């Protein structure tokens, strides 16, 4: 609590105004997703921990985003508008610069938080600078059941704990202001961000799924690249090239294979993309990745069948 004293006109006694300083600044970057944004904001306002501010950074939307934000009659909400579209990293950086809290957290405009997320992460931050929680995003690497208590550079080098977006993160504001997001990266901004933080700070892992991922049918970065050429697709993953030395030769090639072949089942040029990837990053790496994916699919199918059978037996008289 910060008390701000002020003098009234001559002859009147002095009055003191008490102002609540937000402890957590929640940054929500958004671009033309007004109705999804409404749900995201609501999930923050529904937090069991209420000492926060919500900074909505509108990255030059042309829909009714501002109108949706103004429908919330809550003084904790602040609205920032970019005149031109700068991208998600620039929007997050605008939010970081505007933050007045001791801690900063992020939420993508198409996802939601569980009500206890802020409260649970603040407890952890009493003893560290950075905390990641789990997410409901399939295959994100950030899910309940992980045995690790921290996320270290080696985890990130191997590509672990890299999904879930920035919504899983909460950190002290000074950590963010010394790091900031790389606005030149079209993809993997969160992975890059986590790597740079992990090289300087201890990251604690909270094994609770507190971010609700929404796949939906709306356009997102993960499905907006399915129609571009293989060479254009390769350029989307310049972040992997940025950290090429950090990854090492073997993992660098594996990460590029995994990135290029993500979503290949939805592409019309499957054979051409496989050939391009094998030529650029090694046929053996491509083969290993495909075998790995088949094994995962079989494992998930088996688990689903076993679960169905268990439920069926449990329902029998």
Coordinates of C-alpha atoms in Angstrom, one line a residue:
X1 CA 0.0 0.0 0.0
X2 CA 1.3 3.5 -0.9
X3 CA -0.1 6.5 0.9
X4 CA -0.2 9.7 -1.1
X5 CA -0.6 12.8 1.0
X6 CA -2.1 16.0 -0.4
X7 CA -3.1 19.5 1.0
X8 CA -6.6 20.8 0.6
X9 CA -7.3 24.6 0.1
X10 CA -6.2 27.0 2.9
X11 CA -8.2 26.5 6.1
X12 CA -9.0 22.9 5.5
X13 CA -7.3 20.0 7.1
X14 CA -4.9 17.7 5.2
X15 CA -6.3 14.5 3.7
X16 CA -4.5 11.3 2.8
X17 CA -5.4 9.2 -0.2
X18 CA -4.6 5.5 0.0
X19 CA -3.7 3.9 -3.3
X20 CA -3.4 0.2 -3.9
X21 CA -0.3 -0.6 -6.0
X22 CA -0.9 -3.6 -8.2
X23 CA 1.4 -6.5 -7.3
X24 CA 0.9 -8.5 -10.5
X25 CA 0.7 -6.9 -14.0
X26 CA -1.0 -9.2 -16.4
X27 CA -0.1 -8.4 -20.1
X28 CA -2.6 -9.6 -22.8
X29 CA -1.5 -8.9 -26.3
X30 CA -4.3 -9.1 -28.8
X31 CA -5.0 -8.6 -32.5
X32 CA -8.5 -8.8 -34.0
X33 CA -9.9 -11.5 -31.6
X34 CA -12.4 -9.3 -29.7
X35 CA -14.7 -12.1 -28.6
X36 CA -11.9 -14.5 -27.6
X37 CA -10.3 -11.6 -25.7
X38 CA -13.4 -11.1 -23.7
X39 CA -13.1 -14.6 -22.3
X40 CA -9.4 -14.2 -21.6
X41 CA -9.9 -11.0 -19.6
X42 CA -12.8 -12.6 -17.6
X43 CA -10.5 -15.4 -16.6
X44 CA -8.0 -12.9 -15.1
X45 CA -10.7 -10.9 -13.3
X46 CA -11.9 -14.2 -11.8
X47 CA -8.6 -14.9 -10.1
X48 CA -8.7 -15.8 -6.4
X49 CA -5.9 -13.3 -6.1
X50 CA -7.3 -9.9 -6.9
X51 CA -4.3 -7.5 -6.4
X52 CA -3.5 -7.1 -10.0
X53 CA -3.7 -4.9 -13.1
X54 CA -4.7 -6.1 -16.6
X55 CA -2.8 -4.4 -19.5
X56 CA -4.5 -5.1 -22.8
X57 CA -2.1 -4.3 -25.7
X58 CA -4.2 -4.0 -28.9
X59 CA -1.8 -4.5 -31.8
X60 CA -3.7 -2.4 -34.3
X61 CA -6.9 -4.3 -34.4
X62 CA -9.6 -3.2 -36.9
X63 CA -12.5 -5.0 -35.1
X64 CA -14.3 -3.9 -31.9
X65 CA -11.5 -4.8 -29.6
X66 CA -11.5 -1.5 -27.8
X67 CA -15.3 -1.6 -27.3
X68 CA -15.0 -5.1 -25.8
X69 CA -12.3 -3.9 -23.3
X70 CA -14.4 -0.9 -22.3
X71 CA -17.4 -3.1 -21.5
X72 CA -15.5 -4.2 -18.4
X73 CA -16.2 -1.7 -15.8
X74 CA -13.1 -2.5 -13.8
X75 CA -10.5 0.1 -12.9
X76 CA -7.7 -2.6 -12.9
X77 CA -7.9 -2.8 -16.7
X78 CA -5.6 -0.6 -18.8
X79 CA -5.8 -0.4 -22.6
X80 CA -2.8 0.3 -24.9
X81 CA -3.3 0.7 -28.7
X82 CA -0.6 0.3 -31.4
X83 CA -1.3 2.4 -34.5
X84 CA 0.4 -0.2 -36.7
X85 CA 0.6 -4.0 -36.4
X86 CA 4.0 -4.8 -34.8
X87 CA 3.5 -8.5 -33.7
X88 CA 3.1 -10.3 -30.5
X89 CA 6.6 -9.8 -29.1
X90 CA 6.3 -6.0 -29.6
X91 CA 2.9 -6.0 -27.9
X92 CA 4.3 -7.9 -24.9
X93 CA 7.2 -5.5 -24.7
X94 CA 4.8 -2.6 -24.7
X95 CA 3.0 -4.3 -21.8
X96 CA 6.3 -4.9 -19.9
X97 CA 7.3 -1.2 -20.2
X98 CA 3.8 -0.2 -19.0
X99 CA 3.7 -2.6 -16.0
X100 CA 3.7 -1.2 -12.5
X101 CA 3.5 -4.4 -10.6
X102 CA 6.3 -6.3 -8.8
X103 CA 5.5 -9.3 -10.9
X104 CA 4.5 -9.7 -14.5
X105 CA 2.5 -12.5 -16.1
X106 CA 1.2 -13.0 -19.7
X107 CA -1.9 -14.4 -21.3
X108 CA -2.6 -15.0 -25.0
X109 CA -5.9 -13.6 -26.0
X110 CA -7.3 -17.0 -27.1
X111 CA -6.4 -18.8 -23.9
X112 CA -7.6 -18.7 -20.3
X113 CA -6.3 -19.0 -16.7
X114 CA -7.6 -21.3 -14.0
X115 CA -8.9 -19.1 -11.1
X116 CA -6.0 -20.0 -8.8
X117 CA -3.2 -19.4 -11.2
X118 CA -2.0 -16.1 -9.9
X119 CA -2.2 -17.2 -6.2
X120 CA -0.4 -20.4 -6.8
X121 CA 2.5 -18.8 -8.8
X122 CA 2.9 -15.9 -6.3
X123 CA 3.5 -18.5 -3.5
X124 CA 6.4 -20.0 -5.6
X125 CA 7.9 -16.6 -6.4
X126 CA 8.6 -15.9 -2.7
X127 CA 11.7 -18.1 -3.1
X128 CA 12.7 -17.5 -6.8
X129 CA 12.6 -15.1 -9.7
X130 CA 10.8 -17.1 -12.3
X131 CA 8.1 -19.8 -12.3
X132 CA 6.5 -21.8 -15.1
X133 CA 3.3 -23.7 -14.6
X134 CA 1.7 -26.5 -16.6
X135 CA -0.7 -26.1 -19.5
X136 CA -3.5 -28.1 -21.0
X137 CA -2.0 -27.8 -24.5
X138 CA -1.4 -31.3 -26.0
X139 CA 2.2 -32.1 -26.6
X140 CA 3.5 -28.8 -25.1
X141 CA 5.9 -30.5 -22.7
X142 CA 4.3 -28.5 -20.0
X143 CA 1.9 -30.9 -18.4
X144 CA 1.0 -32.3 -15.1
X145 CA 3.1 -35.3 -14.0
X146 CA 6.5 -33.9 -14.7
X147 CA 9.0 -35.0 -12.0
X148 CA 11.3 -32.0 -12.4
X149 CA 11.1 -29.1 -10.0
X150 CA 13.2 -26.7 -12.1
X151 CA 13.6 -25.9 -15.7
X152 CA 17.3 -25.5 -16.6
X153 CA 19.2 -24.6 -19.8
X154 CA 19.7 -28.2 -20.7
X155 CA 16.0 -28.9 -20.7
X156 CA 15.5 -26.0 -23.1
X157 CA 18.4 -27.0 -25.2
X158 CA 16.7 -30.4 -25.7
X159 CA 13.4 -28.7 -26.5
X160 CA 11.6 -29.6 -23.3
X161 CA 9.2 -27.2 -21.5
X162 CA 8.9 -25.1 -24.7
X163 CA 5.2 -25.3 -25.3
X164 CA 2.3 -23.7 -23.6
X165 CA 3.2 -20.2 -24.8
X166 CA 4.1 -17.3 -22.5
X167 CA 0.9 -17.8 -20.5
X168 CA 2.6 -20.3 -18.2
X169 CA 5.2 -17.7 -17.1
X170 CA 5.2 -15.4 -14.1
X171 CA 8.3 -13.5 -13.1
X172 CA 9.7 -10.5 -11.3
X173 CA 9.5 -7.4 -13.4
X174 CA 13.2 -6.7 -13.3
X175 CA 13.9 -10.0 -15.0
X176 CA 11.7 -9.1 -17.9
X177 CA 13.1 -5.6 -18.3
X178 CA 16.6 -6.9 -18.6
X179 CA 15.5 -9.5 -21.1
X180 CA 12.5 -8.3 -23.2
X181 CA 11.2 -10.2 -26.2
X182 CA 13.1 -10.5 -29.5
X183 CA 10.7 -8.6 -31.9
X184 CA 12.6 -10.0 -35.0
X185 CA 11.5 -13.6 -34.4
X186 CA 8.3 -14.8 -36.3
X187 CA 8.1 -18.1 -34.3
X188 CA 9.4 -19.6 -31.0
X189 CA 9.5 -16.2 -29.3
X190 CA 8.7 -17.9 -26.0
X191 CA 11.4 -20.6 -26.4
X192 CA 14.0 -17.9 -27.1
X193 CA 12.8 -15.9 -24.1
X194 CA 12.9 -18.8 -21.8
X195 CA 16.5 -19.7 -22.9
X196 CA 17.8 -16.2 -22.3
X197 CA 16.1 -16.1 -18.9
X198 CA 17.4 -19.6 -17.9
X199 CA 21.0 -18.7 -18.6
X200 CA 20.8 -16.0 -15.9
X201 CA 18.0 -17.1 -13.5
X202 CA 16.7 -20.2 -11.8
X203 CA 13.3 -21.2 -13.2
X204 CA 11.0 -23.2 -10.9
X205 CA 8.4 -25.5 -12.4
X206 CA 5.0 -25.6 -10.8
X207 CA 3.4 -29.0 -11.7
X208 CA -0.2 -27.8 -12.1
X209 CA -2.1 -27.2 -15.3
X210 CA -3.2 -23.6 -14.6
X211 CA -3.4 -22.4 -18.3
X212 CA -6.3 -23.6 -20.4
X213 CA -5.2 -23.8 -24.0
X214 CA -7.8 -23.2 -26.7
X215 CA -7.0 -24.9 -30.0
X216 CA -10.2 -23.7 -31.6
X217 CA -10.7 -23.2 -35.4
X218 CA -9.5 -19.6 -35.4
X219 CA -6.3 -18.5 -37.2
X220 CA -3.2 -18.8 -35.1
X221 CA 0.6 -18.8 -35.8
X222 CA 0.6 -22.6 -35.6
X223 CA -1.9 -23.1 -38.4
X224 CA -1.2 -20.0 -40.5
X225 CA 2.0 -21.4 -41.9
X226 CA 0.6 -24.5 -43.5
X227 CA 0.2 -23.0 -46.9
X228 CA 3.6 -21.4 -47.4
X229 CA 6.5 -23.0 -49.3
X230 CA 9.2 -25.1 -47.7
X231 CA 11.9 -22.4 -48.1
X232 CA 9.5 -19.8 -46.6
X233 CA 8.7 -22.1 -43.8
X234 CA 12.3 -22.6 -43.0
X235 CA 12.7 -18.9 -42.6
X236 CA 10.0 -18.9 -39.9
X237 CA 12.4 -20.8 -37.6
X238 CA 15.3 -18.3 -37.5
X239 CA 15.1 -18.6 -33.7
X240 CA 16.7 -22.1 -34.0
X241 CA 19.5 -20.6 -36.1
X242 CA 19.9 -17.8 -33.5
X243 CA 20.6 -20.4 -30.8
X244 CA 22.5 -22.8 -33.2
X245 CA 25.7 -22.7 -31.0
X246 CA 23.6 -23.2 -27.8
X247 CA 21.8 -26.3 -29.3
X248 CA 24.9 -27.9 -30.8
X249 CA 25.1 -29.4 -34.3
X250 CA 23.0 -32.6 -33.6
X251 CA 20.1 -30.9 -31.7
X252 CA 20.1 -28.0 -34.1
X253 CA 19.3 -30.3 -37.0
X254 CA 16.7 -32.3 -35.0
X255 CA 14.9 -29.1 -33.9
X256 CA 14.8 -27.9 -37.5
X257 CA 13.4 -31.2 -38.7
X258 CA 10.7 -31.2 -36.0
X259 CA 9.8 -27.6 -36.8
X260 CA 9.6 -28.1 -40.5
X261 CA 7.5 -31.3 -40.3
X262 CA 5.1 -30.0 -37.6
X263 CA 1.6 -30.2 -39.1
X264 CA 2.8 -32.0 -42.2
X265 CA -0.3 -34.2 -42.2
X266 CA -2.3 -31.1 -43.1
X267 CA -0.1 -30.0 -46.0
X268 CA -0.6 -30.9 -49.7
X269 CA 3.1 -31.0 -50.4
X270 CA 4.0 -33.7 -48.0
X271 CA 6.5 -35.5 -50.2
X272 CA 8.2 -32.3 -51.3
X273 CA 8.5 -31.1 -47.7
X274 CA 10.0 -34.4 -46.5
X275 CA 12.5 -34.3 -49.3
X276 CA 13.4 -30.7 -48.6
X277 CA 13.9 -31.4 -44.9
X278 CA 15.9 -34.5 -45.5
X279 CA 18.2 -32.7 -47.9
X280 CA 18.8 -29.8 -45.6
X281 CA 18.9 -31.5 -42.2
X282 CA 19.6 -35.2 -42.8
X283 CA 17.5 -38.2 -43.9
X284 CA 18.3 -40.0 -40.7
X285 CA 16.9 -37.2 -38.6
X286 CA 13.7 -37.2 -40.6
X287 CA 13.4 -41.0 -40.3
X288 CA 14.0 -40.9 -36.5
X289 CA 11.4 -38.1 -36.1
X290 CA 8.7 -40.0 -38.1
X291 CA 9.4 -43.2 -36.1
X292 CA 9.1 -41.2 -32.9
X293 CA 5.7 -39.8 -34.0
X294 CA 4.3 -43.2 -34.9
X295 CA 5.4 -44.5 -31.5
X296 CA 3.7 -41.7 -29.7
X297 CA 0.5 -42.2 -31.7
X298 CA 0.5 -45.9 -30.9
X299 CA 1.1 -45.2 -27.3
X300 CA -1.7 -42.6 -27.1
X301 CA -4.0 -45.0 -28.9
X302 CA -3.2 -47.8 -26.5
X303 CA -3.7 -45.6 -23.5
X304 CA -7.1 -44.4 -24.8
X305 CA -8.2 -48.0 -25.5
X306 CA -7.1 -49.1 -22.0
X307 CA -8.9 -46.2 -20.4
X308 CA -12.1 -46.9 -22.4
X309 CA -12.0 -50.6 -21.4
X310 CA -11.4 -49.7 -17.7
X311 CA -14.5 -47.4 -17.8
X312 CA -16.5 -50.1 -19.5
X313 CA -15.7 -52.7 -16.9
X314 CA -16.4 -50.2 -14.1
X315 CA -19.9 -49.5 -15.5
X316 CA -20.8 -53.2 -15.6
X317 CA -23.1 -54.4 -12.8

